[in-house]
Short mmCIF file of C-alpha atoms and ligand atoms in Angstrom, two decimals:
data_model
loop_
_atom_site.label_atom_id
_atom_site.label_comp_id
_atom_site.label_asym_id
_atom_site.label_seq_id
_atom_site.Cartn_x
_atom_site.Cartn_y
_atom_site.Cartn_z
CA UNK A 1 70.16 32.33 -23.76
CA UNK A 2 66.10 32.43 -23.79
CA UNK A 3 64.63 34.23 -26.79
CA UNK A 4 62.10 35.54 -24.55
CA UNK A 5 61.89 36.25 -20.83
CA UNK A 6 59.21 37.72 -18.68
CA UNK A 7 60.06 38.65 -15.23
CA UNK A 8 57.17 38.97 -12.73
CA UNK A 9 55.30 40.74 -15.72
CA UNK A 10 51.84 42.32 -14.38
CA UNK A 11 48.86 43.90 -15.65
CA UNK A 12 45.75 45.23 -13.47
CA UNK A 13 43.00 46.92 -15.38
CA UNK A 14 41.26 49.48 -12.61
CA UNK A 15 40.98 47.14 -9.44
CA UNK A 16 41.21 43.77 -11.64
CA UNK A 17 44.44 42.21 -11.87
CA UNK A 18 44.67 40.74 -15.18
CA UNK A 19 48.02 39.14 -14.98
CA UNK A 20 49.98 38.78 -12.01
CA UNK A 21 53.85 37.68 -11.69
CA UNK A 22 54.55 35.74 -14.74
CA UNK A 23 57.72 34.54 -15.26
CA UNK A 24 58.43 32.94 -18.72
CA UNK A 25 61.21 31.79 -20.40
CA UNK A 26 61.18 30.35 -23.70
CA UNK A 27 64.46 29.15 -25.91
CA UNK A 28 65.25 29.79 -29.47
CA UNK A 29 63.18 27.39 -31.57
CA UNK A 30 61.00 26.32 -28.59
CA UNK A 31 57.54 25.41 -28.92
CA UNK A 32 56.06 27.05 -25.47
CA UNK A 33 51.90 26.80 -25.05
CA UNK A 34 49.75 29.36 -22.82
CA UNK A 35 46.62 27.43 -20.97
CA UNK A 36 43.58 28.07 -19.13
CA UNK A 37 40.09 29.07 -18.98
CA UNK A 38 38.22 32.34 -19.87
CA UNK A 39 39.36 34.93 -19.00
CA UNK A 40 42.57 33.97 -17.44
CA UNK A 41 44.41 36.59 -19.04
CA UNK A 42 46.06 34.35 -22.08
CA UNK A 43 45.54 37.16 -24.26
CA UNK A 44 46.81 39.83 -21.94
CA UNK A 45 50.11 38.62 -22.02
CA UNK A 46 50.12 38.51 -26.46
CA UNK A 47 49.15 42.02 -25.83
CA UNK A 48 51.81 43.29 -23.48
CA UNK A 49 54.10 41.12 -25.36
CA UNK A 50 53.25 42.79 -29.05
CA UNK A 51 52.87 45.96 -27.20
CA UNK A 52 49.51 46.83 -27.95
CA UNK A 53 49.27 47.07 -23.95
CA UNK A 54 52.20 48.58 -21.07
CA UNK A 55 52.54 46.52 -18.48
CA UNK A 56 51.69 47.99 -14.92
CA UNK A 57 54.44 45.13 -13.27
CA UNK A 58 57.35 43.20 -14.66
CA UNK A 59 59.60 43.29 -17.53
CA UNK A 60 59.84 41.79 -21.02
CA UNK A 61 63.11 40.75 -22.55
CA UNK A 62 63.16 39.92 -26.25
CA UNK A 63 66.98 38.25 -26.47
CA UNK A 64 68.32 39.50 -23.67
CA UNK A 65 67.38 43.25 -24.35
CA UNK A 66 64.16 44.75 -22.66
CA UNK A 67 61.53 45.37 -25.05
CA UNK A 68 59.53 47.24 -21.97
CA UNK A 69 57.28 49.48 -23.43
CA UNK A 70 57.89 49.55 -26.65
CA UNK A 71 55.66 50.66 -29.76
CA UNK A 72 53.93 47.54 -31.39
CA UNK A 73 56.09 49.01 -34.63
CA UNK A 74 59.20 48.43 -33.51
CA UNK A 75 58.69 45.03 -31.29
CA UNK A 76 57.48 43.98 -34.91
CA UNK A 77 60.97 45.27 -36.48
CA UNK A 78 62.61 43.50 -33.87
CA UNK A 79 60.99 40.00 -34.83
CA UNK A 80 57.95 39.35 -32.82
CA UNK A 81 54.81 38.81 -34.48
CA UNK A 82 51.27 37.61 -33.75
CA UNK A 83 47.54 36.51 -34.55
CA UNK A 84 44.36 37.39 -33.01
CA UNK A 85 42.02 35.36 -31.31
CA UNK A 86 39.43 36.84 -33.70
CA UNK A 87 40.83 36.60 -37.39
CA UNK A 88 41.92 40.17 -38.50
CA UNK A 89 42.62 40.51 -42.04
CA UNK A 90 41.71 42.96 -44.43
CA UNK A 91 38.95 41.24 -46.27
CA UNK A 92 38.31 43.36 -49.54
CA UNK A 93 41.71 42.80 -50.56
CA UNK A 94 43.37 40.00 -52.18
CA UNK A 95 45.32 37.22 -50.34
CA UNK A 96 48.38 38.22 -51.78
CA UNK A 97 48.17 41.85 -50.77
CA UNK A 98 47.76 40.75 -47.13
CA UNK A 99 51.00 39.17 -46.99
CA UNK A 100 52.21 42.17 -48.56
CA UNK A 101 51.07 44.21 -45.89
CA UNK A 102 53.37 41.92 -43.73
CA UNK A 103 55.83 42.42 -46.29
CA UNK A 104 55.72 46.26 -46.11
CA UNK A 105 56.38 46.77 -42.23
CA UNK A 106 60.07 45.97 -43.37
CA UNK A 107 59.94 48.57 -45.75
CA UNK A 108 63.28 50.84 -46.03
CA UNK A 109 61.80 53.28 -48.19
CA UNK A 110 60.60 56.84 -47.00
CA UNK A 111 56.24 57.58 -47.78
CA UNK A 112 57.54 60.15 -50.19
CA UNK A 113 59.25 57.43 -52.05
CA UNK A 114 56.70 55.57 -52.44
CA UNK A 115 54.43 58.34 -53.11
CA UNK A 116 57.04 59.34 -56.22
CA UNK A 117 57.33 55.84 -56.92
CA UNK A 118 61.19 56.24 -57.02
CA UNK A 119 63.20 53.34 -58.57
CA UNK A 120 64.64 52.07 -54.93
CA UNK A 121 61.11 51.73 -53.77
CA UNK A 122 59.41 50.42 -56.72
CA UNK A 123 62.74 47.30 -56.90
CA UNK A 124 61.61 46.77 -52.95
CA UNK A 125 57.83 46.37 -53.89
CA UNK A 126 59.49 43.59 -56.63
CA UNK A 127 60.75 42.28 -53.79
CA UNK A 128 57.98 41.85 -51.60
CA UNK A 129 55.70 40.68 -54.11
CA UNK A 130 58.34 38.17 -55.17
CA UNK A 131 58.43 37.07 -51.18
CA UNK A 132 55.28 37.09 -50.65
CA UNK A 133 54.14 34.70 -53.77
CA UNK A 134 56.96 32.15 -52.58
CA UNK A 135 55.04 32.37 -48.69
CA UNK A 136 51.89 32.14 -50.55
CA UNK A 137 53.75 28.84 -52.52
CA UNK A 138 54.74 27.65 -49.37
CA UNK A 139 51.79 27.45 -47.29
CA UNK A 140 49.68 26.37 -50.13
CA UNK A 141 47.35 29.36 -50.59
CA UNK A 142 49.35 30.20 -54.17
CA UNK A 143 46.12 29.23 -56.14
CA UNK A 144 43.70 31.80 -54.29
CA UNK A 145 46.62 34.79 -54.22
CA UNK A 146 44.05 37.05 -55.99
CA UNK A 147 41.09 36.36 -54.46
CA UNK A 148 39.14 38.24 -51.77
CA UNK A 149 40.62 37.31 -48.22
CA UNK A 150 36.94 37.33 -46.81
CA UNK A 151 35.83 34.82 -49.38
CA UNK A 152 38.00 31.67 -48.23
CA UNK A 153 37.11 29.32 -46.26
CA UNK A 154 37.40 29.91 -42.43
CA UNK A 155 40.31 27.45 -42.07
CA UNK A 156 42.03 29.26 -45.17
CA UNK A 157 41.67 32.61 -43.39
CA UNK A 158 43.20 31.22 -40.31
CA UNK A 159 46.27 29.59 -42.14
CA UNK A 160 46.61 33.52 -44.17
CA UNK A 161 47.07 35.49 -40.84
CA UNK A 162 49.35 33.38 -39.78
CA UNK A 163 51.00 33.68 -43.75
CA UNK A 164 51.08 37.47 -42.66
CA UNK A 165 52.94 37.34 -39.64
CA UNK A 166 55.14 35.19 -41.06
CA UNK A 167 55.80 38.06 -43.96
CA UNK A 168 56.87 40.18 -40.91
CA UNK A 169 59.96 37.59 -40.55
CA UNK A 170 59.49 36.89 -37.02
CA UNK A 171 61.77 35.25 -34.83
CA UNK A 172 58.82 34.72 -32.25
CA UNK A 173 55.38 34.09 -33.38
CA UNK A 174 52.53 34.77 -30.90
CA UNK A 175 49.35 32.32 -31.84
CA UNK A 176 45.91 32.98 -30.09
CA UNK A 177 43.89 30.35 -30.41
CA UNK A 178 44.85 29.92 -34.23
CA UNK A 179 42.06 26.27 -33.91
CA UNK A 180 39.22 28.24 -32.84
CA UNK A 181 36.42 27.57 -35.16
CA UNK A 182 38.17 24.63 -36.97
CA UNK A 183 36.74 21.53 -37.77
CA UNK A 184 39.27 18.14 -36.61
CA UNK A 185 40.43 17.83 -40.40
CA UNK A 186 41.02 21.62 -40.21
CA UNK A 187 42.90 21.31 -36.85
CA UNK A 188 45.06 18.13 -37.68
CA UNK A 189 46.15 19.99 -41.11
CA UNK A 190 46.91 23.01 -38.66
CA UNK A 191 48.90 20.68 -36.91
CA UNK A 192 50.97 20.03 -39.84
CA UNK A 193 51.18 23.42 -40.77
CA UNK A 194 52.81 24.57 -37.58
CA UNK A 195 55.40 21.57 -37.36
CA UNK A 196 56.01 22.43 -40.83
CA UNK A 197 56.67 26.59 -40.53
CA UNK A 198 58.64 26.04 -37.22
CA UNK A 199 60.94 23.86 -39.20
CA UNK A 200 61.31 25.83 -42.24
CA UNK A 201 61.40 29.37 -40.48
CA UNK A 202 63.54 28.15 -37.15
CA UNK A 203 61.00 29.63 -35.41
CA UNK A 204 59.87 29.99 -31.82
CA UNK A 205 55.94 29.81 -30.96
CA UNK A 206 53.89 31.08 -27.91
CA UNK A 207 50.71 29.21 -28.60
CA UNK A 208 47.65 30.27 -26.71
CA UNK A 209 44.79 26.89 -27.52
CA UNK A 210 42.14 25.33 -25.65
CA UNK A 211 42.63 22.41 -28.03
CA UNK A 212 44.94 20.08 -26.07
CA UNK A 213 44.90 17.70 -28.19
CA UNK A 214 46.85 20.03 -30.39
CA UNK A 215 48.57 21.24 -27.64
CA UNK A 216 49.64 18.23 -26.23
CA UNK A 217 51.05 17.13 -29.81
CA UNK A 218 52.86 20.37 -30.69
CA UNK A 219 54.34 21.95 -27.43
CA UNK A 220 57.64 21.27 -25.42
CA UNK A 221 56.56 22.93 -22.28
CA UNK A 222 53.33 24.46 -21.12
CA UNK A 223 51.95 27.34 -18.74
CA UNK A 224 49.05 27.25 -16.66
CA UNK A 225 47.04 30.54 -15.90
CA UNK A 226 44.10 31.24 -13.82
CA UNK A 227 42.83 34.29 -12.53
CA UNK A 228 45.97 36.18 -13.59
CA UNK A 229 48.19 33.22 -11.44
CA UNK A 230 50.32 30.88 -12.85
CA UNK A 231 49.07 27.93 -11.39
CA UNK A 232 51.84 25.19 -13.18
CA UNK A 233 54.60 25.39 -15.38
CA UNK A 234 56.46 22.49 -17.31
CA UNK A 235 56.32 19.68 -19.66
CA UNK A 236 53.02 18.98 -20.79
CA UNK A 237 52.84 15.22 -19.55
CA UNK A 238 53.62 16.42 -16.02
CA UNK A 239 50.95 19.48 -16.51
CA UNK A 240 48.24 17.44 -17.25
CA UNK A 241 48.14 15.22 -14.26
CA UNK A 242 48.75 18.33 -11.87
CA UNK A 243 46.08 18.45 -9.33
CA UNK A 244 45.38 22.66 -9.47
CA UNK A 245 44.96 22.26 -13.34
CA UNK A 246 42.82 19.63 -13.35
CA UNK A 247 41.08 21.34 -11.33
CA UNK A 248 40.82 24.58 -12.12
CA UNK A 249 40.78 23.58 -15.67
CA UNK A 250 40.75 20.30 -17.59
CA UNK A 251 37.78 18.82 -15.14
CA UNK A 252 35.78 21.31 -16.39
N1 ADP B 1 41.56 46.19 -22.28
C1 ADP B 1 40.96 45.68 -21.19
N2 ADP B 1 40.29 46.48 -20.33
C2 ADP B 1 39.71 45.98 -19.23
N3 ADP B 1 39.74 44.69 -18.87
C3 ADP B 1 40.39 43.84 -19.67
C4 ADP B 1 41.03 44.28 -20.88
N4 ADP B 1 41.59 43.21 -21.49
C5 ADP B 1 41.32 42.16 -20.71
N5 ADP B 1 40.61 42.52 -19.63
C6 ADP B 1 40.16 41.64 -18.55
O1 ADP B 1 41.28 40.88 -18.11
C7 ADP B 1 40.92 39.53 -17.84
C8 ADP B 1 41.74 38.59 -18.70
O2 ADP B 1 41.32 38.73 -20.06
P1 ADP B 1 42.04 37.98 -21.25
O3 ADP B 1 43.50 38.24 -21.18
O4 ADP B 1 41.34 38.37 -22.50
O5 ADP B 1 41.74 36.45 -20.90
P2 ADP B 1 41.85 35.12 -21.80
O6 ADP B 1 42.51 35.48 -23.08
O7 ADP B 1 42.65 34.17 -20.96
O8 ADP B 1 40.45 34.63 -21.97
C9 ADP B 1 39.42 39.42 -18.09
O9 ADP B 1 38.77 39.58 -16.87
C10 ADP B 1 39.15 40.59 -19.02
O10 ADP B 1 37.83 41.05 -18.89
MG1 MG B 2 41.86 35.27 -25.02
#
């Protein structure tokens, strides 16, 4: 069974048709990239699949059970979990209380728990503390856990919203454009990074990149938008040399 499926999912804004008829399907584990050029409507579809927008067309199905319309909250709950194209972190806190925040949208205890700081919630923020220094461990950001999240580097910042989602415990993480910005040492080690969380977390990834280098090197199968229109679909080696794409977007 596909981990995620989109059936002729649409999205017009006014007279402007975003995203027309996409059809994706993407297995457990799988490593699935979203191309094409400006405004093509890449990020659309992260933010009809994280439900920050309804679709006006279509249906999502998050393993085998529609997810159509859901509250960002609960998609989250149910394991998917993304990035933005433009970092968003919250920069006056620490590192380590950013993953927290990722941490905390699995919270089982009630606000007025927390607010009497009653045993069951203060063992769970243990807990997430204790999780989110071993992510921190992990992904090698353990030696800046109490610094300002605004004051790393760029590449740093990049590697700790994707540290965040991961806190979430996705089974599908949504990446848009996570080597925008990055130098080719910072992309190669981003590289790395991916292969290394996709392993360790089983994860699948929806990668949205205009890097196909990195593209090329990380994903299994690749889709094509322009205009809203899925102009190819498939393997990336076959992708590449198709005559629409090069067209429309790697002669460029
Ligand atoms: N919230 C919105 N309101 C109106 N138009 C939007 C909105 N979001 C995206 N669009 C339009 O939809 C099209 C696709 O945008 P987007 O999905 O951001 O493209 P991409 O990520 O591929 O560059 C663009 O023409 C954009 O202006
Ligand atoms: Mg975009």
């Amino acid at each position: 069974m596909m981990l995620l499926e989109t059936r002729n999912l649409g999205r017009s804004f006014g007279g402007l048709l975003a995203l027309e008829e996409l059809n994706l399907k993407i297995p457990e584990c799988g490593l699935h990239g979203l191309i094409g050029p400006n405004g093509a409507g890449k990020t659309t579809v992260f933010n009809l699949l994280s439900g920050f927008l309804q679709p006006t067309g279509g249906e999502i199905l998050f393993n085998g059970a529609s997810i159509t319309g859901l509250p960002p909250e609960q998609i989250t709950l149910l394991g998917i979990a993304r990035t933005f194209q433009n970092i968003r972190l919250f920069e006056e806190l620490t590192v380590l209380d950013n993953v927290l925040v990722g941490c905390q949208g699995r919270s089982r205890a009630a606000w007025w728990q927390a607010a009497l700081r009653c045993p069951g919630y203060l063992r769970e923020e243990r807990e997430f503390v204790a999780r989110s220094q071993a992510l921190l461990v992990e992904v090698g950001l353990a030696a800046v856990a109490h610094e300002k999240a605004g004051q790393l580097p760029y590449g740093h910042q990049r590697r700790l919203e994707i540290t965040r989602a991961l806190a979430t415990e996705p089974r599908l993480l949504l990446l848009d454009e996570p080597a925008a910005g990055l130098n080719p040492q910072e992309t190669l080690e981003l590289l790395d990074f991916l292969k290394a969380i996709h392993q360790e977390h089983r994860l699948t990834i929806l990668l949205i990149e205009h890097n196909l280098r990195l593209v090329m090197n990380l994903c299994q199968h690749l889709t094509v938008l322009n205009h809203g229109l899925t102009i190819a679909s498939g393997p990336p080696n076959e992708v590449r040399r198709h005559p629409e794409v090069i067209r429309a977007y790697l002669g460029k």
